[in-house]
PDB file of C-alpha atoms in Angstrom:
ATOM      1  CA  UNK A 162      -1.126 -52.599  39.177  1.00  0.00           C
ATOM      2  CA  UNK A 163      -1.661 -56.198  38.171  1.00  0.00           C
ATOM      3  CA  UNK A 164      -2.513 -58.069  35.048  1.00  0.00           C
ATOM      4  CA  UNK A 165      -6.099 -59.313  35.464  1.00  0.00           C
ATOM      5  CA  UNK A 166      -6.203 -63.069  36.200  1.00  0.00           C
ATOM      6  CA  UNK A 167      -9.571 -63.627  34.499  1.00  0.00           C
ATOM      7  CA  UNK A 168      -9.768 -61.016  31.766  1.00  0.00           C
ATOM      8  CA  UNK A 169     -12.892 -60.692  29.658  1.00  0.00           C
ATOM      9  CA  UNK A 170     -10.693 -61.081  26.630  1.00  0.00           C
ATOM     10  CA  UNK A 171      -7.038 -61.690  25.877  1.00  0.00           C
ATOM     11  CA  UNK A 172      -6.441 -58.078  24.829  1.00  0.00           C
ATOM     12  CA  UNK A 173      -7.654 -56.798  28.210  1.00  0.00           C
ATOM     13  CA  UNK A 174      -4.968 -58.865  29.956  1.00  0.00           C
ATOM     14  CA  UNK A 175      -2.288 -56.929  28.131  1.00  0.00           C
ATOM     15  CA  UNK A 176      -3.228 -53.591  29.692  1.00  0.00           C
ATOM     16  CA  UNK A 177      -1.866 -53.232  33.227  1.00  0.00           C
ATOM     17  CA  UNK A 178      -4.475 -52.713  35.886  1.00  0.00           C
ATOM     18  CA  UNK A 179      -3.921 -49.424  37.671  1.00  0.00           C
ATOM     19  CA  UNK A 180      -2.248 -47.770  34.708  1.00  0.00           C
ATOM     20  CA  UNK A 181      -3.950 -44.829  33.031  1.00  0.00           C
ATOM     21  CA  UNK A 182      -4.713 -45.875  29.458  1.00  0.00           C
ATOM     22  CA  UNK A 183      -3.961 -43.495  26.625  1.00  0.00           C
ATOM     23  CA  UNK A 184      -3.911 -45.608  23.444  1.00  0.00           C
ATOM     24  CA  UNK A 185      -1.291 -44.450  20.949  1.00  0.00           C
ATOM     25  CA  UNK A 186      -1.736 -44.954  17.204  1.00  0.00           C
ATOM     26  CA  UNK A 187       2.022 -45.499  16.965  1.00  0.00           C
ATOM     27  CA  UNK A 188       2.086 -49.258  17.246  1.00  0.00           C
ATOM     28  CA  UNK A 189       1.431 -52.338  15.156  1.00  0.00           C
ATOM     29  CA  UNK A 190       1.419 -56.113  15.341  1.00  0.00           C
ATOM     30  CA  UNK A 191       4.602 -57.902  16.243  1.00  0.00           C
ATOM     31  CA  UNK A 192       5.988 -60.244  13.571  1.00  0.00           C
ATOM     32  CA  UNK A 193       4.419 -63.701  13.643  1.00  0.00           C
ATOM     33  CA  UNK A 194       6.162 -66.141  15.968  1.00  0.00           C
ATOM     34  CA  UNK A 195       8.298 -63.550  17.785  1.00  0.00           C
ATOM     35  CA  UNK A 196       8.453 -64.019  21.572  1.00  0.00           C
ATOM     36  CA  UNK A 197       8.652 -60.988  23.851  1.00  0.00           C
ATOM     37  CA  UNK A 198      11.881 -61.433  25.809  1.00  0.00           C
ATOM     38  CA  UNK A 199      13.347 -57.988  26.521  1.00  0.00           C
ATOM     39  CA  UNK A 200      12.490 -54.840  28.488  1.00  0.00           C
ATOM     40  CA  UNK A 201      14.059 -51.569  27.376  1.00  0.00           C
ATOM     41  CA  UNK A 202      14.206 -48.675  29.850  1.00  0.00           C
ATOM     42  CA  UNK A 203      14.216 -45.165  28.433  1.00  0.00           C
ATOM     43  CA  UNK A 204      14.376 -41.657  29.869  1.00  0.00           C
ATOM     44  CA  UNK A 205      12.315 -38.792  28.468  1.00  0.00           C
ATOM     45  CA  UNK A 206      11.415 -35.209  29.291  1.00  0.00           C
ATOM     46  CA  UNK A 207       9.716 -32.623  27.127  1.00  0.00           C
ATOM     47  CA  UNK A 208      11.057 -30.066  26.644  1.00  0.00           C
ATOM     48  CA  UNK A 209      14.424 -31.555  27.650  1.00  0.00           C
ATOM     49  CA  UNK A 210      14.973 -31.266  31.394  1.00  0.00           C
ATOM     50  CA  UNK A 211      11.398 -30.135  32.087  1.00  0.00           C
ATOM     51  CA  UNK A 212       9.046 -32.415  34.008  1.00  0.00           C
ATOM     52  CA  UNK A 213       5.262 -32.463  34.295  1.00  0.00           C
ATOM     53  CA  UNK A 214       2.645 -31.464  31.780  1.00  0.00           C
ATOM     54  CA  UNK A 215       1.299 -33.591  28.984  1.00  0.00           C
ATOM     55  CA  UNK A 216       3.936 -33.076  26.282  1.00  0.00           C
ATOM     56  CA  UNK A 217       5.124 -36.708  26.384  1.00  0.00           C
ATOM     57  CA  UNK A 218       1.553 -37.887  25.913  1.00  0.00           C
ATOM     58  CA  UNK A 219       1.077 -35.425  23.079  1.00  0.00           C
ATOM     59  CA  UNK A 220       4.224 -36.731  21.377  1.00  0.00           C
ATOM     60  CA  UNK A 221       2.991 -40.338  21.604  1.00  0.00           C
ATOM     61  CA  UNK A 222      -0.411 -39.268  20.223  1.00  0.00           C
ATOM     62  CA  UNK A 223       1.074 -37.301  17.276  1.00  0.00           C
ATOM     63  CA  UNK A 224      -0.317 -34.060  18.696  1.00  0.00           C
ATOM     64  CA  UNK A 225       2.819 -32.249  19.812  1.00  0.00           C
ATOM     65  CA  UNK A 226       2.376 -28.578  18.807  1.00  0.00           C
ATOM     66  CA  UNK A 227       5.456 -27.595  16.855  1.00  0.00           C
ATOM     67  CA  UNK A 228       5.360 -23.904  17.834  1.00  0.00           C
ATOM     68  CA  UNK A 229       5.004 -24.306  21.625  1.00  0.00           C
ATOM     69  CA  UNK A 230       8.736 -24.801  22.143  1.00  0.00           C
ATOM     70  CA  UNK A 231      11.781 -24.616  19.826  1.00  0.00           C
ATOM     71  CA  UNK A 232      12.657 -28.269  20.542  1.00  0.00           C
ATOM     72  CA  UNK A 233       9.186 -29.381  19.462  1.00  0.00           C
ATOM     73  CA  UNK A 234       9.928 -28.125  15.936  1.00  0.00           C
ATOM     74  CA  UNK A 235      12.646 -30.766  15.700  1.00  0.00           C
ATOM     75  CA  UNK A 236      10.540 -33.700  16.892  1.00  0.00           C
ATOM     76  CA  UNK A 237       6.838 -32.970  16.252  1.00  0.00           C
ATOM     77  CA  UNK A 238       6.880 -35.083  13.068  1.00  0.00           C
ATOM     78  CA  UNK A 239       8.151 -38.240  14.807  1.00  0.00           C
ATOM     79  CA  UNK A 240       5.808 -41.200  15.091  1.00  0.00           C
ATOM     80  CA  UNK A 241       6.954 -42.843  18.305  1.00  0.00           C
ATOM     81  CA  UNK A 242       5.483 -44.509  21.353  1.00  0.00           C
ATOM     82  CA  UNK A 243       6.344 -46.654  24.317  1.00  0.00           C
ATOM     83  CA  UNK A 244       4.308 -49.277  26.072  1.00  0.00           C
ATOM     84  CA  UNK A 245       4.535 -47.494  29.412  1.00  0.00           C
ATOM     85  CA  UNK A 246       5.542 -44.219  31.029  1.00  0.00           C
ATOM     86  CA  UNK A 247       6.378 -43.778  34.703  1.00  0.00           C
ATOM     87  CA  UNK A 248       6.027 -40.172  35.832  1.00  0.00           C
ATOM     88  CA  UNK A 249       8.204 -38.531  38.491  1.00  0.00           C
ATOM     89  CA  UNK A 250       5.422 -39.062  41.059  1.00  0.00           C
ATOM     90  CA  UNK A 251       5.170 -42.771  40.213  1.00  0.00           C
ATOM     91  CA  UNK A 252       2.007 -42.474  38.107  1.00  0.00           C
ATOM     92  CA  UNK A 253       1.884 -45.202  35.474  1.00  0.00           C
ATOM     93  CA  UNK A 254       0.541 -44.500  31.978  1.00  0.00           C
ATOM     94  CA  UNK A 255       0.126 -47.162  29.298  1.00  0.00           C
ATOM     95  CA  UNK A 256       0.043 -46.300  25.602  1.00  0.00           C
ATOM     96  CA  UNK A 257       0.326 -49.695  23.889  1.00  0.00           C
ATOM     97  CA  UNK A 258      -0.920 -53.141  24.976  1.00  0.00           C
ATOM     98  CA  UNK A 259       1.973 -55.445  25.836  1.00  0.00           C
ATOM     99  CA  UNK A 260       1.306 -57.850  22.967  1.00  0.00           C
ATOM    100  CA  UNK A 261       1.685 -55.142  20.305  1.00  0.00           C
ATOM    101  CA  UNK A 262       4.854 -53.532  18.991  1.00  0.00           C
ATOM    102  CA  UNK A 263       5.446 -50.010  20.307  1.00  0.00           C
ATOM    103  CA  UNK A 264       7.802 -47.786  18.325  1.00  0.00           C
ATOM    104  CA  UNK A 265      10.357 -46.970  21.027  1.00  0.00           C
ATOM    105  CA  UNK A 266      13.733 -48.501  20.149  1.00  0.00           C
ATOM    106  CA  UNK A 267      14.454 -47.330  16.612  1.00  0.00           C
ATOM    107  CA  UNK A 268      17.529 -48.791  14.952  1.00  0.00           C
ATOM    108  CA  UNK A 269      18.690 -51.196  17.640  1.00  0.00           C
ATOM    109  CA  UNK A 270      20.340 -54.509  18.429  1.00  0.00           C
ATOM    110  CA  UNK A 271      20.608 -56.756  21.494  1.00  0.00           C
ATOM    111  CA  UNK A 272      23.097 -59.625  21.584  1.00  0.00           C
ATOM    112  CA  UNK A 273      23.414 -59.471  17.787  1.00  0.00           C
ATOM    113  CA  UNK A 274      19.657 -59.518  17.223  1.00  0.00           C
ATOM    114  CA  UNK A 275      18.357 -56.425  15.434  1.00  0.00           C
ATOM    115  CA  UNK A 276      14.955 -54.681  15.502  1.00  0.00           C
ATOM    116  CA  UNK A 277      14.412 -54.647  19.263  1.00  0.00           C
ATOM    117  CA  UNK A 278      10.892 -53.229  18.850  1.00  0.00           C
ATOM    118  CA  UNK A 279       9.869 -56.645  17.515  1.00  0.00           C
ATOM    119  CA  UNK A 280      10.583 -58.477  20.774  1.00  0.00           C
ATOM    120  CA  UNK A 281      10.732 -55.878  23.544  1.00  0.00           C
ATOM    121  CA  UNK A 282       8.550 -53.866  25.874  1.00  0.00           C
ATOM    122  CA  UNK A 283       9.527 -50.205  26.230  1.00  0.00           C
ATOM    123  CA  UNK A 284       9.225 -48.357  29.531  1.00  0.00           C
ATOM    124  CA  UNK A 285       9.845 -44.616  29.605  1.00  0.00           C
ATOM    125  CA  UNK A 286      10.866 -42.915  32.849  1.00  0.00           C
ATOM    126  CA  UNK A 287      10.118 -39.224  33.030  1.00  0.00           C
ATOM    127  CA  UNK A 288      13.591 -37.896  33.577  1.00  0.00           C
ATOM    128  CA  UNK A 289      16.895 -36.884  32.098  1.00  0.00           C
ATOM    129  CA  UNK A 290      20.274 -38.580  31.831  1.00  0.00           C
ATOM    130  CA  UNK A 291      21.958 -36.621  34.622  1.00  0.00           C
ATOM    131  CA  UNK A 292      19.026 -35.913  36.950  1.00  0.00           C
ATOM    132  CA  UNK A 293      18.354 -38.622  39.551  1.00  0.00           C
ATOM    133  CA  UNK A 294      15.135 -40.575  39.109  1.00  0.00           C
ATOM    134  CA  UNK A 295      12.732 -40.642  42.055  1.00  0.00           C
ATOM    135  CA  UNK A 296      12.262 -43.362  44.663  1.00  0.00           C
ATOM    136  CA  UNK A 297       8.669 -43.767  43.490  1.00  0.00           C
ATOM    137  CA  UNK A 298       9.843 -44.346  39.926  1.00  0.00           C
ATOM    138  CA  UNK A 299      12.169 -47.148  41.008  1.00  0.00           C
ATOM    139  CA  UNK A 300       9.446 -48.795  43.105  1.00  0.00           C
ATOM    140  CA  UNK A 301       6.849 -48.610  40.331  1.00  0.00           C
ATOM    141  CA  UNK A 302       9.404 -49.704  37.729  1.00  0.00           C
ATOM    142  CA  UNK A 303      10.365 -52.808  39.733  1.00  0.00           C
ATOM    143  CA  UNK A 304       6.721 -53.777  40.364  1.00  0.00           C
ATOM    144  CA  UNK A 305       5.857 -53.194  36.714  1.00  0.00           C
ATOM    145  CA  UNK A 306       8.768 -55.256  35.419  1.00  0.00           C
ATOM    146  CA  UNK A 307       7.862 -58.093  37.794  1.00  0.00           C
ATOM    147  CA  UNK A 308       4.302 -58.084  36.431  1.00  0.00           C
ATOM    148  CA  UNK A 309       5.632 -58.103  32.871  1.00  0.00           C
ATOM    149  CA  UNK A 310       8.016 -60.970  33.716  1.00  0.00           C
ATOM    150  CA  UNK A 311       5.110 -63.014  35.083  1.00  0.00           C
ATOM    151  CA  UNK A 312       3.335 -62.627  31.725  1.00  0.00           C
ATOM    152  CA  UNK A 313       6.474 -63.038  29.589  1.00  0.00           C
ATOM    153  CA  UNK A 314       8.741 -65.545  31.402  1.00  0.00           C
ATOM    154  CA  UNK A 315      11.542 -65.261  28.818  1.00  0.00           C
ATOM    155  CA  UNK A 316      12.252 -61.815  30.312  1.00  0.00           C
ATOM    156  CA  UNK A 317      14.792 -62.244  33.088  1.00  0.00           C
ATOM    157  CA  UNK A 318      16.594 -59.515  35.070  1.00  0.00           C
ATOM    158  CA  UNK A 319      19.520 -59.869  32.651  1.00  0.00           C
ATOM    159  CA  UNK A 320      17.146 -59.012  29.802  1.00  0.00           C
ATOM    160  CA  UNK A 321      16.230 -55.623  31.305  1.00  0.00           C
ATOM    161  CA  UNK A 322      18.406 -53.075  29.527  1.00  0.00           C
ATOM    162  CA  UNK A 323      18.628 -49.394  28.704  1.00  0.00           C
ATOM    163  CA  UNK A 324      18.131 -47.666  25.383  1.00  0.00           C
ATOM    164  CA  UNK A 325      21.859 -46.923  25.645  1.00  0.00           C
ATOM    165  CA  UNK A 326      22.607 -50.658  25.534  1.00  0.00           C
ATOM    166  CA  UNK A 327      20.650 -51.413  22.354  1.00  0.00           C
ATOM    167  CA  UNK A 328      21.518 -48.237  20.415  1.00  0.00           C
ATOM    168  CA  UNK A 329      24.842 -47.100  21.912  1.00  0.00           C
ATOM    169  CA  UNK A 330      25.841 -44.966  18.938  1.00  0.00           C
ATOM    170  CA  UNK A 331      22.596 -42.972  19.072  1.00  0.00           C
ATOM    171  CA  UNK A 332      21.184 -43.012  22.588  1.00  0.00           C
ATOM    172  CA  UNK A 333      22.375 -42.412  26.158  1.00  0.00           C
ATOM    173  CA  UNK A 334      19.154 -42.915  28.126  1.00  0.00           C
ATOM    174  CA  UNK A 335      18.231 -43.668  30.811  1.00  0.00           C
ATOM    175  CA  UNK A 336      21.637 -42.110  31.458  1.00  0.00           C
ATOM    176  CA  UNK A 337      24.299 -42.148  34.165  1.00  0.00           C
ATOM    177  CA  UNK A 338      21.785 -40.985  36.787  1.00  0.00           C
ATOM    178  CA  UNK A 339      19.908 -44.283  36.467  1.00  0.00           C
ATOM    179  CA  UNK A 340      20.862 -46.693  39.257  1.00  0.00           C
ATOM    180  CA  UNK A 341      21.190 -50.108  37.595  1.00  0.00           C
ATOM    181  CA  UNK A 342      22.314 -51.788  40.804  1.00  0.00           C
ATOM    182  CA  UNK A 343      19.240 -50.481  42.594  1.00  0.00           C
ATOM    183  CA  UNK A 344      16.772 -51.796  40.015  1.00  0.00           C
ATOM    184  CA  UNK A 345      18.559 -55.184  39.934  1.00  0.00           C
ATOM    185  CA  UNK A 346      18.266 -55.414  43.736  1.00  0.00           C
ATOM    186  CA  UNK A 347      14.593 -54.424  43.634  1.00  0.00           C
ATOM    187  CA  UNK A 348      13.918 -57.058  40.979  1.00  0.00           C
ATOM    188  CA  UNK A 349      15.688 -59.696  43.043  1.00  0.00           C
ATOM    189  CA  UNK A 350      13.573 -58.909  46.125  1.00  0.00           C
ATOM    190  CA  UNK A 351       9.941 -59.883  46.398  1.00  0.00           C
ATOM    191  CA  UNK A 352       7.242 -57.206  46.755  1.00  0.00           C
TER     192      UNK A 352
END
């Protein structure tokens, strides 16, 4: 899972090697002159508390069938995405190239700066607020963030935050089960 050192084109370098690519239509260009300097960690499961299956992918592709589950009726119309998803088994899926704006943060602010989608990379962890994330997820998350930091040096460990930090009135993910100390220690160590 590396960023190619000699990509055939600049766009190719913004897809992580080793990640399964599933391009989402729910993205656009970042505003001109905006530097990427933040990583936002999310937690997601569909239906809530259920892991596995392809419902997250279907949501990010605008194909979530509204009648398959009562919760889907509430969210099937949303047009959302994230750059990356890390499954419970550590599998990495990429939906949006790192240079484009994924639609993951919604109404948000970090250190007084609004519109976090403009300058952040979103990473979803398959999970739920109160269910512990897996060891594989932490390992893959740390390696992935390190790769992102090598491409976007303005991202430092202090600029790795949760959805709960940028939208505290609306969001709680990745939740109290997420071990912030653990990810900080993994980021501080070398692979």
